[in-house]
Coordinates of C-alpha atoms and ligand atoms in Angstrom, one line a residue:
Chain A
M1 CA 0.3 0.0 -0.1
D2 CA 2.4 2.6 0.9
E3 CA 4.6 1.6 -2.0
D4 CA 1.6 2.1 -4.2
Y5 CA 0.7 5.2 -2.8
S6 CA 4.6 6.6 -3.0
S7 CA 4.5 5.6 -6.8
G8 CA 1.5 7.4 -7.4
S9 CA 3.0 10.6 -5.6
Q10 CA 6.4 10.2 -7.5
D11 CA 4.0 10.4 -11.1
A12 CA 2.0 13.1 -9.8
E13 CA 5.5 15.2 -8.6
R14 CA 6.4 14.2 -12.6
E15 CA 3.5 15.5 -14.2
M16 CA 3.6 18.3 -11.9
A17 CA 7.2 19.5 -13.1
R18 CA 6.7 19.1 -16.9
L19 CA 3.4 21.5 -16.2
W20 CA 5.2 23.8 -13.8
R21 CA 8.4 24.1 -16.7
T22 CA 5.4 24.8 -19.6
W23 CA 3.6 27.0 -17.3
R24 CA 7.0 28.9 -17.0
T25 CA 7.7 28.8 -20.8
V26 CA 4.0 30.1 -21.1
F27 CA 4.9 33.5 -19.1
E28 CA 8.3 33.9 -21.0
M29 CA 6.4 34.2 -23.8
L30 CA 3.7 36.5 -23.0
Q31 CA 6.1 38.6 -21.6
D32 CA 8.4 38.4 -24.9
R33 CA 5.1 39.1 -26.9
G34 CA 4.8 42.5 -24.7
Y35 CA 2.3 41.5 -22.1
E36 CA 2.3 43.2 -18.5
V37 CA 3.6 39.8 -16.4
T38 CA 5.5 40.5 -13.7
E39 CA 9.3 38.8 -12.5
E40 CA 7.7 36.8 -10.3
E41 CA 5.0 35.3 -11.7
V42 CA 7.7 34.4 -14.9
Q43 CA 10.4 32.8 -12.3
I44 CA 7.8 31.1 -10.0
P45 CA 9.3 28.2 -7.5
F46 CA 8.3 24.7 -8.4
E47 CA 7.0 24.5 -4.7
Q48 CA 5.1 27.6 -5.2
F49 CA 3.5 26.1 -8.1
K50 CA 2.7 22.8 -6.6
T51 CA 0.8 24.2 -3.9
K52 CA -1.2 26.7 -6.3
Y53 CA -2.1 24.1 -9.0
S54 CA -2.3 20.4 -7.7
D55 CA -5.3 19.0 -6.8
G56 CA -5.7 16.7 -3.3
L57 CA -3.9 14.0 -4.7
G58 CA -1.0 15.9 -5.7
Y59 CA -1.9 15.7 -9.3
P60 CA -2.2 19.1 -11.1
D61 CA -5.5 20.7 -11.4
R62 CA -5.6 22.4 -15.0
N63 CA -8.9 24.1 -14.2
K64 CA -7.1 26.2 -11.9
M65 CA -4.8 27.6 -14.6
K66 CA -6.4 30.3 -16.2
V67 CA -4.0 33.1 -17.0
S68 CA -5.0 37.0 -18.4
A69 CA -2.7 39.7 -19.0
R70 CA -3.0 43.1 -20.5
P71 CA -0.7 44.7 -23.5
T72 CA 2.1 46.7 -22.2
E73 CA 2.5 50.3 -23.5
A74 CA 5.3 48.9 -25.8
M75 CA 3.2 46.6 -27.3
K76 CA 0.2 49.0 -27.7
A77 CA 2.7 51.1 -29.7
K78 CA 4.1 48.3 -32.1
Y79 CA 0.7 47.1 -32.8
T80 CA -0.4 50.6 -33.9
P81 CA -0.9 51.1 -37.9
V82 CA 0.5 54.2 -38.7
K83 CA -1.9 57.4 -40.0
S84 CA -3.3 57.2 -43.3
K85 CA -6.1 59.6 -44.5
S86 CA -8.5 56.3 -44.2
N87 CA -7.0 56.0 -40.8
P88 CA -6.2 59.1 -39.1
N89 CA -6.6 58.1 -35.9
P90 CA -5.7 54.2 -35.6
Q91 CA -5.8 52.0 -32.3
P92 CA -3.7 49.2 -31.1
E93 CA -4.0 46.2 -33.2
C94 CA -3.7 43.8 -29.2
G95 CA -5.5 43.7 -26.2
T96 CA -5.8 41.4 -23.4
V97 CA -4.5 38.3 -23.6
Y98 CA -6.4 35.0 -22.1
V99 CA -4.7 31.5 -21.6
E100 CA -6.4 28.5 -20.8
F101 CA -5.1 25.1 -20.0
C102 CA -7.7 22.3 -21.1
P103 CA -8.1 19.6 -18.3
D104 CA -9.2 16.8 -20.7
P105 CA -6.5 14.4 -21.2
T106 CA -7.0 13.0 -24.6
A107 CA -9.8 13.6 -27.5
V108 CA -10.0 17.6 -28.1
G109 CA -12.6 18.2 -30.5
T110 CA -14.9 20.8 -31.5
K111 CA -16.6 20.5 -28.5
Q112 CA -14.2 21.5 -26.2
V113 CA -12.9 24.4 -28.5
R114 CA -16.4 25.8 -28.4
T115 CA -16.3 26.1 -25.2
F116 CA -13.0 28.1 -25.2
N117 CA -14.0 30.6 -28.1
H118 CA -17.4 31.2 -26.3
F119 CA -15.6 32.6 -23.1
V120 CA -13.1 34.4 -25.5
D121 CA -15.7 36.5 -27.1
E122 CA -18.1 36.5 -24.2
Q123 CA -14.8 38.1 -21.9
N124 CA -14.2 40.1 -25.2
F125 CA -10.6 38.9 -24.8
H126 CA -8.7 40.2 -28.0
T127 CA -6.4 37.0 -27.7
G128 CA -6.8 33.8 -26.7
I129 CA -4.3 30.9 -26.0
F130 CA -5.4 27.6 -25.8
I131 CA -3.2 24.6 -23.9
T132 CA -4.2 20.6 -24.5
Q133 CA -2.3 18.1 -24.0
T134 CA -2.8 16.0 -26.8
P135 CA -3.6 17.2 -30.6
I136 CA -6.8 18.9 -31.7
S137 CA -8.8 17.6 -34.4
P138 CA -8.2 19.4 -37.6
S139 CA -11.7 20.6 -37.3
A140 CA -11.3 21.7 -34.1
V141 CA -8.2 24.1 -35.6
R142 CA -10.3 25.0 -37.7
L143 CA -13.2 26.5 -35.4
L144 CA -10.0 28.3 -33.4
S145 CA -9.0 30.2 -35.8
G146 CA -11.9 31.1 -37.0
I147 CA -13.6 33.5 -34.4
P148 CA -14.5 37.3 -36.2
D149 CA -12.1 39.8 -34.9
R150 CA -9.9 37.7 -32.3
I151 CA -7.2 35.6 -32.5
C152 CA -7.3 32.0 -31.3
E153 CA -4.0 30.2 -30.6
H154 CA -3.4 26.8 -29.7
F155 CA -0.5 24.7 -28.1
Q156 CA 0.5 21.4 -27.0
E157 CA 2.0 21.4 -23.6
Q158 CA 4.6 19.2 -24.6
D159 CA 5.8 22.4 -27.7
L160 CA 5.9 24.7 -25.1
L161 CA 8.2 22.3 -22.5
V162 CA 11.4 23.9 -23.7
N163 CA 11.5 27.9 -24.5
I164 CA 12.8 27.3 -28.0
T165 CA 13.5 31.2 -28.7
R166 CA 16.4 30.5 -25.5
H167 CA 18.4 27.7 -27.5
E168 CA 21.6 29.6 -28.7
L169 CA 20.7 28.5 -32.4
V170 CA 17.7 30.5 -32.2
P171 CA 18.7 34.0 -33.4
K172 CA 16.4 36.5 -31.7
H173 CA 13.7 37.8 -34.0
V174 CA 12.0 41.0 -33.0
L175 CA 8.3 42.1 -34.5
L176 CA 8.8 45.7 -35.9
S177 CA 6.4 48.3 -35.6
A178 CA 4.3 49.2 -38.3
E179 CA 6.1 52.3 -38.8
E180 CA 9.3 50.4 -38.4
K181 CA 8.3 48.8 -41.2
V182 CA 7.4 51.4 -43.9
R183 CA 11.2 53.0 -43.2
L184 CA 12.6 49.8 -43.7
L185 CA 11.0 49.3 -46.6
E186 CA 11.4 52.7 -47.7
R187 CA 15.3 52.6 -46.7
Y188 CA 15.8 49.8 -49.2
R189 CA 13.2 50.7 -51.8
L190 CA 11.6 47.7 -51.8
K191 CA 8.3 46.0 -51.4
E192 CA 7.7 44.1 -48.8
S193 CA 6.9 40.7 -51.1
Q194 CA 10.6 41.5 -52.0
L195 CA 11.5 40.3 -48.7
P196 CA 12.5 37.1 -47.6
R197 CA 9.6 35.2 -45.6
I198 CA 8.7 33.1 -42.8
Q199 CA 5.7 31.5 -42.2
V200 CA 2.9 32.2 -39.6
S201 CA 3.8 28.6 -38.5
D202 CA 7.4 28.5 -38.0
P203 CA 7.5 28.0 -34.4
V204 CA 9.1 31.0 -33.3
A205 CA 6.4 32.8 -35.0
R206 CA 3.8 31.0 -33.5
Y207 CA 5.9 31.8 -30.2
L208 CA 5.5 35.1 -30.9
G209 CA 2.4 35.2 -32.3
L210 CA 3.2 36.9 -35.3
R211 CA 0.1 37.5 -37.8
R212 CA 0.8 37.7 -42.0
G213 CA 1.7 40.9 -43.3
Q214 CA 4.3 41.8 -40.2
V215 CA 7.9 42.1 -40.4
V216 CA 10.3 40.8 -38.1
K217 CA 14.3 41.3 -37.4
I218 CA 16.3 38.1 -37.4
I219 CA 19.9 39.3 -35.5
R220 CA 22.4 36.9 -35.5
R221 CA 26.1 36.4 -34.0
S222 CA 28.6 36.2 -36.3
E223 CA 32.1 35.1 -36.1
T224 CA 33.1 37.9 -39.1
A225 CA 30.5 40.4 -39.3
G226 CA 30.2 40.5 -35.1
R227 CA 26.3 40.8 -35.6
Y228 CA 24.1 41.2 -38.5
A229 CA 20.3 42.0 -39.0
S230 CA 17.7 40.4 -41.3
Y231 CA 14.4 40.6 -42.3
R232 CA 11.5 38.7 -42.9
W233 CA 7.9 39.2 -44.2
V234 CA 5.5 37.0 -42.5
I235 CA 3.4 35.4 -44.7
Chain B
M1 CA -1.7 29.1 -65.6
D2 CA -5.0 29.7 -67.3
R3 CA -6.1 33.3 -66.6
E4 CA -9.6 35.0 -66.4
A5 CA -10.8 38.3 -67.2
P6 CA -10.7 40.0 -63.4
P7 CA -14.2 40.3 -61.8
K8 CA -15.4 43.8 -60.8
V9 CA -15.3 43.8 -57.2
P10 CA -12.8 46.1 -55.2
P11 CA -9.6 44.2 -54.0
K12 CA -10.2 44.9 -50.4
S13 CA -13.2 42.7 -49.8
I14 CA -12.3 39.9 -51.8
L15 CA -9.0 40.0 -49.5
R16 CA -10.8 40.3 -46.2
T17 CA -9.5 37.7 -43.3
S18 CA -10.1 37.3 -39.7
T19 CA -8.4 40.6 -38.5
P20 CA -9.3 42.8 -41.5
S21 CA -7.8 45.9 -40.6
L22 CA -4.8 44.9 -39.7
H23 CA -4.3 43.0 -43.0
A24 CA -6.1 45.7 -45.5
P25 CA -3.1 47.6 -45.3
S26 CA -0.6 45.0 -46.5
S27 CA -2.9 43.3 -48.7
A28 CA -3.4 46.6 -50.8
S29 CA 0.4 47.3 -51.1
T30 CA 0.5 43.7 -52.6
I31 CA -2.0 44.0 -55.2
A32 CA -1.4 48.1 -55.9
P33 CA 2.7 48.2 -55.6
S34 CA 3.4 51.8 -53.3
L35 CA 4.0 54.3 -56.5
S36 CA 3.4 57.0 -53.8
R37 CA 6.7 58.5 -53.9
Q38 CA 6.2 59.7 -57.8
Q39 CA 3.1 61.2 -56.7
P40 CA 2.5 65.1 -56.4
P41 CA 2.4 66.6 -52.5
S42 CA -0.5 65.7 -51.5
S43 CA -2.3 68.9 -50.1
N44 CA -4.1 67.3 -47.1
L45 CA -2.5 68.5 -44.0
Q46 CA -3.3 65.4 -42.1
Q47 CA -0.6 63.9 -43.9
Q48 CA 2.2 65.5 -42.7
E49 CA 4.0 62.9 -40.9
Q50 CA 4.1 60.2 -44.0
P51 CA 2.5 60.9 -46.8
Q52 CA 4.2 57.5 -48.5
S53 CA 3.0 55.4 -46.6
Q54 CA -1.0 56.2 -47.5
P55 CA -2.3 52.8 -48.9
H56 CA -4.8 53.9 -51.2
S57 CA -2.4 55.5 -53.7
K58 CA -4.4 57.0 -56.9
A59 CA -1.3 55.6 -59.5
S60 CA -3.1 52.5 -60.8
P61 CA -0.9 48.9 -60.6
D62 CA -0.4 46.7 -64.2
P63 CA -3.7 45.4 -64.8
H64 CA -2.2 42.4 -65.5
H65 CA -1.2 42.0 -62.1
L66 CA -3.7 42.7 -61.0
A67 CA -5.8 40.3 -62.8
I68 CA -3.8 37.4 -61.1
A69 CA -4.0 38.8 -58.1
L70 CA -7.5 39.0 -58.7
H71 CA -7.9 35.6 -59.7
H72 CA -5.8 34.1 -56.8
A73 CA -7.5 36.4 -54.3
H74 CA -11.1 34.7 -55.8
R75 CA -10.0 31.0 -55.2
I76 CA -9.1 31.7 -51.7
Q77 CA -11.9 33.2 -51.0
A78 CA -14.0 30.8 -52.4
Q79 CA -11.7 27.7 -50.4
K80 CA -11.9 29.8 -47.1
D81 CA -15.6 30.0 -47.3
A82 CA -15.9 26.6 -48.7
E83 CA -14.3 25.3 -45.7
A84 CA -15.9 27.2 -43.1
L85 CA -19.3 26.0 -44.7
I86 CA -17.7 22.5 -43.9
L87 CA -16.7 23.2 -40.4
S88 CA -20.1 24.7 -40.1
R89 CA -22.1 21.4 -41.8
I90 CA -19.9 19.2 -39.3
L91 CA -21.0 20.7 -36.0
E92 CA -24.5 20.6 -37.3
L93 CA -24.1 16.5 -38.1
V94 CA -22.4 15.7 -34.6
T95 CA -25.6 16.1 -33.2
L96 CA -27.2 14.1 -35.2
P97 CA -29.7 12.3 -35.3
S98 CA -32.4 14.4 -33.7
S99 CA -34.0 11.6 -31.5
P100 CA -31.5 9.8 -28.9
S101 CA -33.9 6.1 -29.9
A102 CA -33.5 6.2 -33.1
D103 CA -32.5 3.5 -35.5
P104 CA -29.5 3.7 -37.3
A105 CA -31.1 1.0 -39.6
S106 CA -34.4 2.7 -40.3
P107 CA -33.1 6.8 -39.7
S108 CA -35.9 9.1 -40.3
A109 CA -36.6 10.8 -43.6
A110 CA -35.7 14.5 -41.5
D111 CA -31.9 13.1 -40.6
V112 CA -31.7 11.7 -43.8
A113 CA -32.1 14.8 -45.6
T114 CA -30.2 16.5 -43.4
L115 CA -28.0 14.4 -43.8
R116 CA -28.3 14.4 -47.8
A117 CA -28.0 18.2 -48.0
A118 CA -25.3 18.7 -45.5
L119 CA -22.7 16.2 -46.9
A120 CA -23.0 17.6 -50.5
P121 CA -19.7 19.8 -49.9
F122 CA -17.4 16.8 -48.6
Q123 CA -14.7 14.9 -49.7
S124 CA -13.8 11.8 -47.9
S125 CA -11.6 13.4 -45.7
D126 CA -14.2 15.8 -44.4
Y127 CA -15.8 13.1 -43.9
D128 CA -13.4 11.3 -41.9
N129 CA -13.3 14.7 -39.4
L130 CA -17.3 14.1 -39.6
I131 CA -16.2 10.9 -38.1
L132 CA -13.7 11.9 -35.1
E133 CA -15.7 14.5 -34.0
R134 CA -18.5 12.4 -33.7
N135 CA -16.3 10.1 -32.0
I136 CA -15.0 12.9 -29.7
E137 CA -18.3 13.3 -28.1
G138 CA -18.6 9.5 -27.5
R139 CA -20.8 9.1 -30.3
C140 CA -20.7 6.6 -32.8
G141 CA -19.0 7.8 -36.2
Y142 CA -22.5 7.5 -38.4
A143 CA -24.3 10.5 -38.4
L144 CA -27.4 8.8 -37.8
C145 CA -26.5 6.5 -35.4
P146 CA -27.4 7.7 -31.2
R147 CA -25.6 4.7 -30.0
E148 CA -21.5 5.3 -28.1
H149 CA -18.8 4.0 -30.2
R150 CA -17.0 0.6 -28.6
R151 CA -14.2 1.5 -26.2
E152 CA -12.1 -2.0 -26.2
D153 CA -11.2 -2.3 -22.8
H154 CA -7.7 -3.9 -23.5
K155 CA -4.2 -2.5 -24.1
G156 CA -2.8 -3.2 -27.8
N157 CA -3.0 -1.8 -31.2
F158 CA -4.7 -4.2 -33.0
R159 CA -7.8 -6.9 -32.9
I160 CA -8.1 -9.8 -34.4
L161 CA -11.4 -10.3 -36.2
W162 CA -12.9 -14.1 -37.2
G163 CA -15.1 -14.2 -39.6
P164 CA -17.8 -17.4 -39.7
K165 CA -16.6 -21.1 -40.8
S166 CA -15.3 -21.8 -43.7
S167 CA -14.7 -18.2 -44.8
G168 CA -10.9 -19.0 -44.7
S169 CA -8.8 -19.4 -48.2
G170 CA -9.7 -22.2 -50.0
G171 CA -13.1 -22.7 -47.9
R172 CA -11.6 -24.0 -45.0
G173 CA -11.0 -22.8 -41.5
R174 CA -12.0 -19.3 -40.4
E175 CA -10.9 -16.0 -42.2
M176 CA -8.9 -14.1 -40.0
K177 CA -8.4 -10.2 -40.2
I178 CA -6.7 -8.1 -38.1
V179 CA -7.8 -4.1 -37.4
P180 CA -6.3 -1.4 -36.0
R181 CA -8.2 -0.7 -32.3
E182 CA -8.9 2.9 -33.1
K183 CA -10.4 1.5 -36.3
L184 CA -12.8 -0.8 -34.4
E185 CA -13.2 2.1 -31.8
M186 CA -14.8 4.6 -34.1
W187 CA -18.2 2.4 -34.4
C188 CA -20.7 0.9 -32.5
S189 CA -20.5 -2.3 -34.9
D190 CA -19.9 -3.6 -37.3
S191 CA -23.2 -2.6 -39.2
C192 CA -22.2 1.2 -38.9
V193 CA -19.2 0.5 -40.0
K194 CA -20.7 -0.3 -43.7
R195 CA -23.8 2.3 -43.5
A196 CA -21.3 5.1 -42.8
M197 CA -18.5 3.6 -45.5
Y198 CA -21.1 2.6 -48.4
V199 CA -21.8 7.3 -47.7
R200 CA -18.1 8.0 -47.7
V201 CA -17.4 6.4 -51.2
Q202 CA -20.1 8.2 -52.4
L203 CA -18.2 11.2 -52.0
A204 CA -16.1 13.8 -54.2
E205 CA -12.8 13.5 -54.2
D206 CA -12.4 16.9 -55.5
P207 CA -12.4 19.7 -53.1
V208 CA -15.5 21.8 -53.8
W209 CA -14.2 24.9 -54.4
E210 CA -12.9 23.1 -57.8
R211 CA -15.7 21.6 -59.0
R212 CA -17.9 22.6 -62.1
A213 CA -21.3 23.7 -61.3
D214 CA -23.2 21.2 -62.5
D215 CA -21.7 18.4 -61.0
R216 CA -24.6 16.4 -59.4
R217 CA -22.2 13.4 -57.7
A218 CA -23.1 15.0 -54.2
K219 CA -26.3 15.7 -54.6
E220 CA -26.9 12.0 -54.7
I221 CA -25.6 10.3 -52.0
T222 CA -27.5 7.7 -50.9
L223 CA -28.3 5.2 -48.1
L224 CA -27.4 1.6 -47.5
E225 CA -30.1 0.0 -48.5
E226 CA -31.6 -2.2 -45.7
P227 CA -34.1 -4.8 -44.8
R228 CA -36.1 -4.0 -41.3
P229 CA -34.8 -6.5 -39.0
L230 CA -37.2 -10.2 -39.2
K231 CA -38.0 -10.3 -34.9
G232 CA -35.3 -8.8 -33.8
T233 CA -32.9 -11.9 -35.2
N234 CA -29.0 -10.4 -35.2
T235 CA -27.5 -12.7 -36.8
T236 CA -30.0 -13.2 -40.1
T237 CA -29.8 -8.9 -40.3
R238 CA -26.1 -9.3 -40.7
K239 CA -25.8 -11.5 -42.6
M240 CA -28.3 -9.5 -44.8
D241 CA -26.3 -6.9 -44.7
D242 CA -23.7 -8.6 -45.8
Q243 CA -25.3 -9.6 -49.1
V244 CA -26.5 -6.3 -49.4
V245 CA -22.6 -4.8 -49.9
K246 CA -20.9 -8.2 -51.0
G247 CA -22.1 -8.0 -54.6
G248 CA -19.2 -6.1 -56.5
E249 CA -19.1 -8.0 -59.9
D250 CA -22.4 -9.5 -59.0
S251 CA -24.3 -6.7 -60.1
T252 CA -27.1 -8.8 -61.3
S253 CA -27.9 -10.5 -58.3
R254 CA -27.3 -7.7 -56.4
S255 CA -30.1 -5.8 -58.3
E256 CA -32.8 -8.7 -58.3
Y257 CA -32.2 -8.3 -54.0
A258 CA -32.9 -4.6 -54.2
G259 CA -36.2 -5.6 -56.2
D260 CA -37.5 -8.2 -53.8
Q261 CA -36.8 -5.8 -50.9
T262 CA -38.4 -2.6 -51.6
A263 CA -41.5 -3.9 -51.1
S264 CA -40.8 -4.2 -47.7
A265 CA -37.8 -2.4 -46.8
T266 CA -37.6 0.8 -44.8
A267 CA -37.2 3.2 -46.8
T268 CA -39.2 5.5 -48.6
T269 CA -35.8 7.8 -48.0
T270 CA -33.5 5.8 -49.6
L271 CA -33.2 5.0 -53.8
P272 CA -33.3 1.5 -54.6
L273 CA -29.9 0.0 -55.3
R274 CA -30.7 -0.3 -59.4
G275 CA -31.0 3.3 -59.2
I276 CA -27.7 3.6 -57.3
K277 CA -26.2 1.7 -60.0
M278 CA -27.8 4.0 -62.8
S279 CA -26.4 7.0 -61.5
F280 CA -23.0 5.5 -61.0
K281 CA -23.2 4.4 -64.8
D282 CA -24.0 8.4 -65.9
L283 CA -21.4 9.4 -63.0
A284 CA -19.4 7.4 -65.0
L285 CA -20.0 8.5 -68.5
E286 CA -19.8 12.1 -67.5
R287 CA -16.2 11.7 -66.2
G288 CA -15.4 9.9 -69.1
D289 CA -15.2 7.0 -67.0
S290 CA -16.1 3.6 -68.9
N291 CA -15.5 1.3 -66.4
S292 CA -18.4 1.5 -64.4
A293 CA -17.6 -1.4 -61.9
F294 CA -14.7 0.6 -60.6
R295 CA -16.9 2.6 -58.6
D296 CA -19.1 -1.0 -57.4
G297 CA -15.8 -2.3 -56.5
R298 CA -14.9 0.3 -54.2
V299 CA -17.5 -0.4 -52.6
D300 CA -17.0 -3.5 -51.8
V301 CA -13.2 -2.9 -51.1
Q302 CA -14.4 -0.6 -48.7
V303 CA -17.1 -1.9 -47.4
T304 CA -16.7 -5.7 -46.4
E305 CA -12.4 -5.3 -46.7
R306 CA -12.5 -9.1 -47.3
E307 CA -12.7 -11.6 -50.2
I308 CA -15.9 -13.4 -50.7
S309 CA -14.5 -16.8 -51.5
H310 CA -17.0 -18.8 -54.1
D311 CA -16.4 -15.9 -57.0
A312 CA -13.5 -14.6 -56.1
A313 CA -11.3 -17.5 -56.7
V314 CA -8.9 -15.5 -59.6
A315 CA -6.1 -17.3 -61.0
P316 CA -2.7 -15.9 -60.3
P317 CA -1.1 -14.1 -64.1
M318 CA 0.4 -17.0 -65.7
P319 CA 3.9 -16.0 -67.4
G320 CA 3.3 -16.9 -71.3
P321 CA 6.2 -19.5 -72.6
E322 CA 8.2 -16.7 -74.0
Y323 CA 8.9 -15.2 -70.5
R324 CA 10.7 -18.1 -69.4
H325 CA 13.6 -16.6 -69.2
G326 CA 12.2 -13.4 -67.6
G327 CA 11.4 -11.9 -70.9
S328 CA 12.5 -8.8 -72.4
I329 CA 14.3 -5.6 -70.6
E330 CA 12.8 -2.7 -72.8
G331 CA 12.6 -4.3 -75.8
Y332 CA 15.6 -6.4 -75.6
T333 CA 15.8 -10.3 -75.1
P334 CA 19.1 -11.3 -73.1
K335 CA 20.0 -14.5 -75.3
G336 CA 21.3 -17.6 -74.0
Q337 CA 20.2 -18.0 -70.8
S338 CA 17.9 -20.3 -69.7
S339 CA 18.6 -20.6 -65.9
P340 CA 16.9 -24.1 -65.0
R341 CA 15.0 -22.3 -61.8
G342 CA 13.0 -19.7 -64.4
D343 CA 10.2 -22.3 -65.9
G344 CA 7.0 -21.4 -64.9
S345 CA 5.3 -24.3 -65.2
D346 CA 4.5 -27.1 -63.4
Ligands
ZN401 ZN1 -23.7 3.0 -34.7

């Protein structure tokens, strides 16, 4: 009996530890995108995470794992389109983000996504991030990306076990503001379609929540040239 | 590449996406490459800051490029609309049948009509997505069945299914079938596999946005013809199911059977099999596919996944005497290589 109990609790501990890593990556991701999160939230120690988000048996209770965050002023500035005759007073195209961990261990489809979409819509969140333990069905993916005027994204917990952007071989990606993009294209006398491209499905693009039409600056270190930057158009 | 005349719709509305305000400037400038630098300075005082960034430039783009861009935009929009439509149909069909006590063998006319109408734009992959969605909700994959799908308790990824007596090769023993567990778990019963697959093989293979407007395929979806269960004897029902879906090449006996049954059979809503056969023939003609047995053959393969022994004993191809020494290679016949093992005759 004791053995059973201890192996069970070891199991729980392992699952909590994995989830803790995913949780921290989620906060790093929110921070890197420009949302208001505190350093304490990003750095939450394991023990604290365990007390906060486990059930009576020590297993994760994903129902409690919901987060929302507002964009910082810097992020709003970056997401504000340039002034134009048709849009003389442009508003930032970002807003509060909401993150939810789906408690269902398998078989996630349109049923769960519909509930998630409904909540995001009802609470008027600008962006929703739905995190599941297993892949979700193709129809669910389509449904998630189909709410008009809102952005909903999906990640699997294991996608976020490790923060890929912290890997030394992944160059730093920085989103250009709408204004920076215009200036870049003018300086090089380019059309955006002449830039090299990055797909929205690229792991780093997904991490940063990049949208079609944006331009991202990629900064690499090189032994010969020091640091050099290149630009990609998100398609 | 086929280039059609540009349809007269303003580009902005075509290139609408889920976040319109974000996409509008960039897509507008893709279509109308910004020539604003050559524009005379605008008198508009509001534009002091960045006159160049004005997305609605008056300079007109190359009409040829515009035509191509519009053509692609239309295609993309058609595809998006179709995908959205199919998704909403899937969501609708997940909730069928309308009554929890419905019998998949004799569905209500209303449900049949709903199903047929909803499936019109489907490809088989969309249908598979429907099955998956139903399974996620715990239901049998067949849209007109209210039961739960099977759940196998045992672990392991495969199941062995045994056929009836003397169904094995050469009429001896039992036929053995190995089925992946998740395939088995999609349905409540073998009957529903047949019903669902009978529908699946009728779906179009090309996406709806590439079909011609007069395409008749999807409109003629028929359901598996089913006899009314005889005094609840399950085995007879099952046998009859087998007969119905069996006959690929054996079409005469099949339509006779259908003729016998139509009088007593449930369906006011389903067509007799003779009708289906006719429509397949028309279809094959229309598609320039002269071998009308093809579709029937597919029904057979897809549904029963089993060769029926008595008429399925096809002799293996016998190599003719000219192949005794391996035949020719691209027209060249190697000489003087009479290997003793190459003799094909017994
Ligand atoms: Zn069923």
